[in-house]
CSV table of C-alpha atoms in Angstrom, one decimal:
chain,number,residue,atom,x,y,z
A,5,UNK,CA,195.5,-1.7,-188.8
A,6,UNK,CA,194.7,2.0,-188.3
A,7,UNK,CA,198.6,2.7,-188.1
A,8,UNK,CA,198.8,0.7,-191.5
A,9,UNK,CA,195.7,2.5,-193.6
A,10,UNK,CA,197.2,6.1,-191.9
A,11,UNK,CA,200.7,5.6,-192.7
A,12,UNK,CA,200.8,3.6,-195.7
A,13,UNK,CA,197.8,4.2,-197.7
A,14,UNK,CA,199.8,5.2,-200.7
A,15,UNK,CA,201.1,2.0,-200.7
A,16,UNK,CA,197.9,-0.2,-200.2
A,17,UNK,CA,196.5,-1.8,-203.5
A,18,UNK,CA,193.0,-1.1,-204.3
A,19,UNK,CA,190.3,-3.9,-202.9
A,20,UNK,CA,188.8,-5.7,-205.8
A,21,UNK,CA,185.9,-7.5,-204.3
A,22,UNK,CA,183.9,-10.2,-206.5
A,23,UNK,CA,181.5,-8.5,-207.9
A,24,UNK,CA,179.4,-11.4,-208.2
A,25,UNK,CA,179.4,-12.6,-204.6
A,26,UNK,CA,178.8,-8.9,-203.9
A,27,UNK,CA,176.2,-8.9,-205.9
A,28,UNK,CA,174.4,-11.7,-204.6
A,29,UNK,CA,174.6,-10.7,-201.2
A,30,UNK,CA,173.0,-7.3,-201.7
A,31,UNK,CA,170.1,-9.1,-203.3
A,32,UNK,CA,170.0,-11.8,-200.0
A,33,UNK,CA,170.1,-8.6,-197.8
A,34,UNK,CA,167.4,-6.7,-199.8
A,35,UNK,CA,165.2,-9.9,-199.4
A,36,UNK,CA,165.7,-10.2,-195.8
A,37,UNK,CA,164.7,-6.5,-195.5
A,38,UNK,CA,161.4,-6.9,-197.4
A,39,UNK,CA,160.6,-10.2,-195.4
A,40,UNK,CA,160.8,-8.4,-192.5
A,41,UNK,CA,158.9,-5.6,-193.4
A,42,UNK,CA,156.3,-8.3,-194.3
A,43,UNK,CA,156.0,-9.3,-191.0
A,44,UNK,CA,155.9,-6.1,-189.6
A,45,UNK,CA,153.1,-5.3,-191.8
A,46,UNK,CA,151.0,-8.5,-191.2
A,47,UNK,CA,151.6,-7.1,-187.8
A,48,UNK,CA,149.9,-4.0,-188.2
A,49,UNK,CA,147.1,-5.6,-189.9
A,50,UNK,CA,146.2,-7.6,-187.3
A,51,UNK,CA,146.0,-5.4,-185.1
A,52,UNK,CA,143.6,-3.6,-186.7
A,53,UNK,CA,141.5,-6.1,-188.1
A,54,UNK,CA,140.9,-7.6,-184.7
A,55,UNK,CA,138.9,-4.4,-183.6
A,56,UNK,CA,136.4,-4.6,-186.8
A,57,UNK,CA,136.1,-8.6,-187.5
A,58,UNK,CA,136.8,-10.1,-184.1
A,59,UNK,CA,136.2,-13.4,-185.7
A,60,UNK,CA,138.7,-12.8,-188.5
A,61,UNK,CA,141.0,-15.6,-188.0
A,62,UNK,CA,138.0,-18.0,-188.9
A,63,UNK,CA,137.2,-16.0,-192.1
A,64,UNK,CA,140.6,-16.9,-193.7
A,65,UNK,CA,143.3,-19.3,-193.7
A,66,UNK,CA,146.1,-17.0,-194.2
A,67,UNK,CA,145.9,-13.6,-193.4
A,68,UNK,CA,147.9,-12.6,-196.8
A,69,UNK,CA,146.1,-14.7,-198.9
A,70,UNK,CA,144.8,-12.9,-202.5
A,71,UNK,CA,141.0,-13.5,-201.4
A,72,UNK,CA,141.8,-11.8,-198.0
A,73,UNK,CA,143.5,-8.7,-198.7
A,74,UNK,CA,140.9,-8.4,-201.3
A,75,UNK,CA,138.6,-8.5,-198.9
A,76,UNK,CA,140.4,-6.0,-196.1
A,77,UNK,CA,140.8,-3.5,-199.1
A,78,UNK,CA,137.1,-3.9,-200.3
A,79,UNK,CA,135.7,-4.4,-196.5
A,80,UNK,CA,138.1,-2.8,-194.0
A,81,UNK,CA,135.2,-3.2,-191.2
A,82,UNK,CA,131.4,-4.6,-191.5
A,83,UNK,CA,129.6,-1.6,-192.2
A,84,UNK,CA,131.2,-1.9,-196.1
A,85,UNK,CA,129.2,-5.4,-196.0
A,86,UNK,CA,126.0,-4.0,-195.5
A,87,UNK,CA,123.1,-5.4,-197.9
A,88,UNK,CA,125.8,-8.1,-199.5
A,89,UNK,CA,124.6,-11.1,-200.1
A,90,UNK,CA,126.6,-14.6,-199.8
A,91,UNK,CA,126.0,-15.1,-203.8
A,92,UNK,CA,127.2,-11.5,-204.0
A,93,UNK,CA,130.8,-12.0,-202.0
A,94,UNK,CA,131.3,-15.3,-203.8
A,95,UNK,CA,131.0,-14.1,-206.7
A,96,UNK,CA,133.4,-11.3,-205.8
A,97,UNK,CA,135.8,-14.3,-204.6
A,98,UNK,CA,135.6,-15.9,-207.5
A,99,UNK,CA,136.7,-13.1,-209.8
A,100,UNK,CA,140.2,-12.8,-208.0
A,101,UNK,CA,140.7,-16.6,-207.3
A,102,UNK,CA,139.3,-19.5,-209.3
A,103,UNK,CA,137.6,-22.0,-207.1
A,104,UNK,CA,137.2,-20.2,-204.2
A,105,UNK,CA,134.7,-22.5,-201.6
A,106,UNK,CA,131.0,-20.8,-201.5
A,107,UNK,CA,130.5,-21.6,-198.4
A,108,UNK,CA,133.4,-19.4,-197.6
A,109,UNK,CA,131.1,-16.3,-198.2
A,110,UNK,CA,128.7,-17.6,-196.1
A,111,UNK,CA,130.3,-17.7,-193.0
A,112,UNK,CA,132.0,-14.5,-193.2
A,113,UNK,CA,128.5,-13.2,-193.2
A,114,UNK,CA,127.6,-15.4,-190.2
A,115,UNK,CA,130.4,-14.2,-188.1
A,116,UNK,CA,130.0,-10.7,-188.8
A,117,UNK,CA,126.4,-11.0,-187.6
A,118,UNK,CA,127.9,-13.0,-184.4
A,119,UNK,CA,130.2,-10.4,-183.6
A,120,UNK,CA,127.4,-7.6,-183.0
A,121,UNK,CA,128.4,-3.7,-183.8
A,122,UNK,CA,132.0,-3.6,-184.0
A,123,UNK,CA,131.7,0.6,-185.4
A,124,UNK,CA,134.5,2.6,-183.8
A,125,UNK,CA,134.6,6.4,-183.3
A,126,UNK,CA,136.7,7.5,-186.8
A,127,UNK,CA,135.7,4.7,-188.2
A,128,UNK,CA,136.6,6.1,-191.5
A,129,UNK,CA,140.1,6.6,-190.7
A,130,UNK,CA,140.8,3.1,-189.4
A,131,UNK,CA,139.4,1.4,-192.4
A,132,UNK,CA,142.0,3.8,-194.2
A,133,UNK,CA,144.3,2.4,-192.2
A,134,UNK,CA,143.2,-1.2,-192.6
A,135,UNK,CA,143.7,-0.6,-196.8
A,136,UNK,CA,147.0,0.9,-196.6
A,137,UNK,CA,148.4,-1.7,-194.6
A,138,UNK,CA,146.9,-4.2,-197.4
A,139,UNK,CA,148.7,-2.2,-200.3
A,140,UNK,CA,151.8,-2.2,-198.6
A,141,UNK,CA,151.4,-5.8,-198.0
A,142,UNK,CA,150.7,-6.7,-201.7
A,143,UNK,CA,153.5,-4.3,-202.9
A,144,UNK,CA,155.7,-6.1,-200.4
A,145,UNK,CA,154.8,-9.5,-201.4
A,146,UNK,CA,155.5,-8.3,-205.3
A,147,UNK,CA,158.2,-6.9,-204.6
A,148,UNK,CA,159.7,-10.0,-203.2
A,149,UNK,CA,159.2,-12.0,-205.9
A,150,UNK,CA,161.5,-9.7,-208.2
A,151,UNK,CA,163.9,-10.1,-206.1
A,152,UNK,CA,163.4,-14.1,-205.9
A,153,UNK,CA,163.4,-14.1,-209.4
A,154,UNK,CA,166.6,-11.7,-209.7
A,155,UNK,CA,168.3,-14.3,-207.0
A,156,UNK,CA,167.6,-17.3,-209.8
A,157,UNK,CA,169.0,-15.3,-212.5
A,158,UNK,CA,171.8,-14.6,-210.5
A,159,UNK,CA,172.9,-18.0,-209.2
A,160,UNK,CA,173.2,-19.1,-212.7
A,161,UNK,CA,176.7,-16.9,-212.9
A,162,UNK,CA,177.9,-19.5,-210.3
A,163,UNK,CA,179.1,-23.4,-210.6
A,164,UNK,CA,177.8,-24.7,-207.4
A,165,UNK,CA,174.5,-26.9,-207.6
A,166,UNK,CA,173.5,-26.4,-203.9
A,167,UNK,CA,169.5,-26.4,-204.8
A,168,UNK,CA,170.5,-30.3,-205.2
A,169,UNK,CA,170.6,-30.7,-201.8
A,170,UNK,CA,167.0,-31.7,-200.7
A,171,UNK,CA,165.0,-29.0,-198.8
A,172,UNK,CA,167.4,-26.1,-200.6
A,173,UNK,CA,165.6,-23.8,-202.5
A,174,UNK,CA,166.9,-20.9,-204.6
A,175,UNK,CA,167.2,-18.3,-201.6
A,176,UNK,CA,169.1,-20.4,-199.3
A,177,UNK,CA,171.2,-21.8,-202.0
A,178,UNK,CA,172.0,-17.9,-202.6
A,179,UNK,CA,172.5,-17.2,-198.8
A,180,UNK,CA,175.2,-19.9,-198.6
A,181,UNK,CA,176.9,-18.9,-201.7
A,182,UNK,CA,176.8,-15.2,-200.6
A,183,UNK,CA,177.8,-15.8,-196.7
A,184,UNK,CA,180.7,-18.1,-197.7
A,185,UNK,CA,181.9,-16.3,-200.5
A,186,UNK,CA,184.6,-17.6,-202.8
A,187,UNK,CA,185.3,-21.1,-201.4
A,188,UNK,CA,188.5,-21.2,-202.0
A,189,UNK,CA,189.1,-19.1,-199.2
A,190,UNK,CA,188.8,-22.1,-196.7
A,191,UNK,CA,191.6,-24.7,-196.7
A,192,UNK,CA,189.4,-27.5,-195.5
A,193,UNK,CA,185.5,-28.0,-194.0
A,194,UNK,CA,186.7,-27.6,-190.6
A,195,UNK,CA,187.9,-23.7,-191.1
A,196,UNK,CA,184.4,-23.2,-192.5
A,197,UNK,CA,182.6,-24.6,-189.7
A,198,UNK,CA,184.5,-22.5,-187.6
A,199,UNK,CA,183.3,-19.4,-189.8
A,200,UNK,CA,179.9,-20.4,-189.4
A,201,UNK,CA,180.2,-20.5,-185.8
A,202,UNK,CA,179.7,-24.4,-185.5
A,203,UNK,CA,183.0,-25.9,-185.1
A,204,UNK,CA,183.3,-25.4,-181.1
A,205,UNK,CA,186.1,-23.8,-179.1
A,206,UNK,CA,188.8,-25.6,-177.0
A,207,UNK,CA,189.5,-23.6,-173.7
A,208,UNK,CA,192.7,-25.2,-172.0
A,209,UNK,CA,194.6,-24.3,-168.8
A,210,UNK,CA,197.5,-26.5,-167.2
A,211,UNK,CA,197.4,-29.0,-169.5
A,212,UNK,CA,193.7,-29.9,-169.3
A,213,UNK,CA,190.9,-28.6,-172.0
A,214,UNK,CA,187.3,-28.5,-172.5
A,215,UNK,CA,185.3,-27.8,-175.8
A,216,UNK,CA,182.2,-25.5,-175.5
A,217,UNK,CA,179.9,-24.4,-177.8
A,218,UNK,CA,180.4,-20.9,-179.1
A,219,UNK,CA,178.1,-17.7,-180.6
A,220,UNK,CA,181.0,-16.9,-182.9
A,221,UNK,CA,181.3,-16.8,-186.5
A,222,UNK,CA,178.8,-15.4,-189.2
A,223,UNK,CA,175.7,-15.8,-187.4
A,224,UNK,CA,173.7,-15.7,-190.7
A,225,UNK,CA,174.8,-18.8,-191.8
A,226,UNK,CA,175.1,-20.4,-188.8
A,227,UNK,CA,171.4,-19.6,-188.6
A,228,UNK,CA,170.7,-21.3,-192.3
A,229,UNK,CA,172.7,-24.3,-191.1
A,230,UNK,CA,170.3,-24.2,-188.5
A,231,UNK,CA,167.5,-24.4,-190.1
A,232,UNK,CA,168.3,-26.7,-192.9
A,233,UNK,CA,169.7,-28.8,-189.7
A,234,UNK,CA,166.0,-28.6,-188.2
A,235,UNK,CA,164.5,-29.9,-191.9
A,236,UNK,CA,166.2,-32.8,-192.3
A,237,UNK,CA,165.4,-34.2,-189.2
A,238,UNK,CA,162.3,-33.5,-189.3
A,239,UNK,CA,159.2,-36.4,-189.8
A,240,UNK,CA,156.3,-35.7,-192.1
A,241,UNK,CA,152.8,-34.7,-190.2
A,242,UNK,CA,150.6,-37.4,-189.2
A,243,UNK,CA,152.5,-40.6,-190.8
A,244,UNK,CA,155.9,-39.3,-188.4
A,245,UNK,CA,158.0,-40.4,-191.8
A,246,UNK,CA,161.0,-38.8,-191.9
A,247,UNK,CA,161.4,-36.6,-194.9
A,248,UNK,CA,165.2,-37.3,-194.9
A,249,UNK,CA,165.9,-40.8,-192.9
A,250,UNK,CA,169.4,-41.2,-192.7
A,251,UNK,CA,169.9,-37.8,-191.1
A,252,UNK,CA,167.0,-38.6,-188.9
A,253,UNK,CA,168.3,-42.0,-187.6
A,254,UNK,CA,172.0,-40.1,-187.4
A,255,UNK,CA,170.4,-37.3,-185.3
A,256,UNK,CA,168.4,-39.7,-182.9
A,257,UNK,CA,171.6,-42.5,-182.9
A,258,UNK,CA,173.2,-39.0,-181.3
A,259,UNK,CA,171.2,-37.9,-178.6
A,260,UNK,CA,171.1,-41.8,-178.2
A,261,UNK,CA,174.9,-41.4,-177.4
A,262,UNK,CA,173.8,-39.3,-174.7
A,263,UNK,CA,173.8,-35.7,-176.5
A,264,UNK,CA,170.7,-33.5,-176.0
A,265,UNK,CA,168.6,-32.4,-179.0
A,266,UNK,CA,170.4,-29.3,-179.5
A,267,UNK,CA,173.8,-30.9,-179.5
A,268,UNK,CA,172.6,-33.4,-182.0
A,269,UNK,CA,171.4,-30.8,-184.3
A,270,UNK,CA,174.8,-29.2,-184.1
A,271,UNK,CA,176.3,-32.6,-185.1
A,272,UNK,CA,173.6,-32.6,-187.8
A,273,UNK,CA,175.0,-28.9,-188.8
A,274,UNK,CA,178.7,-29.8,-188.7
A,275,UNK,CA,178.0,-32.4,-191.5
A,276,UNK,CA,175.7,-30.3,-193.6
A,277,UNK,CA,179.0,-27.8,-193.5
A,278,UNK,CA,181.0,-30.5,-194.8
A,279,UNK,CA,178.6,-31.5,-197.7
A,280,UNK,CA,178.0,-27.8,-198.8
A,281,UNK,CA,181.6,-27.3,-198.5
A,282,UNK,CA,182.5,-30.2,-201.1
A,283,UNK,CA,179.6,-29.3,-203.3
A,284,UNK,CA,181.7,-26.0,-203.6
A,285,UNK,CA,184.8,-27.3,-203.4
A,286,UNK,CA,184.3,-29.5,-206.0
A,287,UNK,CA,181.4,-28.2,-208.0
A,288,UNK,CA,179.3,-31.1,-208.3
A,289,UNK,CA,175.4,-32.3,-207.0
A,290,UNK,CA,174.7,-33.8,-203.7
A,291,UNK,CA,175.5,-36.8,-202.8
A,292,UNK,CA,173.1,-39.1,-200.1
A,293,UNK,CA,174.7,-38.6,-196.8
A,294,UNK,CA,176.6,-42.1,-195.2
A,295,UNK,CA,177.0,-41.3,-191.4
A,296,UNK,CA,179.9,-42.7,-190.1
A,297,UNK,CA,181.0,-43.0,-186.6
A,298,UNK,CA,183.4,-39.8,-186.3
A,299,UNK,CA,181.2,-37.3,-184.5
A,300,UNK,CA,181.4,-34.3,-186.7
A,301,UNK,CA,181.0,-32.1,-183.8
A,302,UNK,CA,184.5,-32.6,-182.5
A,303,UNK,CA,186.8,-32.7,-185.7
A,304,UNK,CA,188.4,-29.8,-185.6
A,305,UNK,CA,191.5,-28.3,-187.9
């Protein structure tokens, strides 16, 4: 290939990418760097957090909630709290989220009094500390949004109707589209799977062969195949319904068969490839899954 671009670059037509798919796949790569930023913020802000509220994870269900980094950037540590009254902070609460629980107030106020003196040498510098990591959190969160909403806008420039598929939301939709690219580019499911790093690999000596699983292929979408893999097997909270029970009973009829749970889910991923693939192909909704008795795990091209 180096020979080729050295000698004959003269010769070499000019790459025309899609823009669109381009595109799109800048925006899915922008998002996943602001999700992770995200996380290494929260990060941060636990760690700093723990050393003035001790207690904090009972003061809030979610760290990144609006009420809470309202609070961190009003009261980055206790001594901001001093003289408030309950009435005072729910009223505060209620000004940035509609609703928000009374008693909620309260037991802030009772935990900060359970936790004694947290005061730290340069106290003043870790609350300023505390606050930026709660900016950069909100700015963070915003900012993903624009790009969510950007993402919506964008998929409409494409004829595929993958958010059809239950459990697919606009960002994966837009991974798969952006991983897999122009489908046309795959003569049939099984050379997609083995893009995505499902199909598995045949190794073969003297006439005898073995198929083994393999960390090849575009591990991003391997990785949403994964997950959307994980979500329609999985059962609802409390009642253990299934939320999708055809690919449930498919994925326990598997490990039934004697596969474990992770080969299962791998059969599980080898048909979602085939679905998404179809959609594409053929442009049109989704269609309930009908397992048959073919394991999808061993077709191969």
């Amino acid at each position: 290939m180096a020979t080729v671009l050295i000698n004959q670059l003269h010769k070499l037509p000019d790459a025309k990418p899609e823009d669109s798919y381009w595109t799109l796949s800048q925006l899915v790569s922008r998002r996943d760097i602001l999700a992770k930023e995200g996380i290494r913020l929260k990060n941060g802000l636990h760690e700093h957090i723990c050393v003035a509220y001790p207690s904090y994870q009972k003061l809030f269900s979610a760290i990144d909630g609006k009420t809470a980094m309202y609070f961190w950037k009003t009261y980055p540590s206790p001594g901001h709290l001093k003289g408030k009254s309950a009435d005072e902070l729910h009223s505060e609460f209620q000004s940035v989220v509609r609703g928000s629980k009374k008693d909620r107030a309260a037991k802030i106020l009772d935990c900060v009094r359970d936790d004694g003196d947290t005061f730290r040498d340069y106290q003043e510098s870790r609350d300023f500390i505390t606050r930026s990591y709660a900016r950069c959190l909100e700015n963070q969160k915003e900012e993903i949004s624009f790009i969510e909403a950007e993402i919506k806008r964008m998929l409409e420039h494409f004829p595929y109707k993958l958010t059809t598929i239950p459990g697919v939301q606009t960002v994966t939709a837009a991974k798969l589209i952006a991983g897999i690219g122009d489908i046309s580019r795959f003569r049939n499911a099984n050379k997609l799977a083995r893009y995505c790093g499902v199909a598995p690999v045949t190794f073969s000596s003297s006439g005898k062969g073995k198929e083994v699983s393999t960390r090849q292929g575009n591990r991003m979408l391997n990785g949403v195949f994964y997950f959307m893999a994980v979500t329609v097997v999985a059962v609802q909270p409390g009642s253990r319904k299934p939320y999708q029970p055809v690919f449930r009973e498919y994925f326990l009829r598997k490990i039934s068969e004697g596969k474990t749970p992770s080969q299962a889910l791998v059969c599980i991923m080898r048909r979602l490839v085939s679905i998404v693939y179809g959609m594409m192909k053929h442009q049109t909704e989704y269609r309930p899954f009908e397992p048959t008795e073919q394991t999808p795990g061993n077709q191969d091209s």
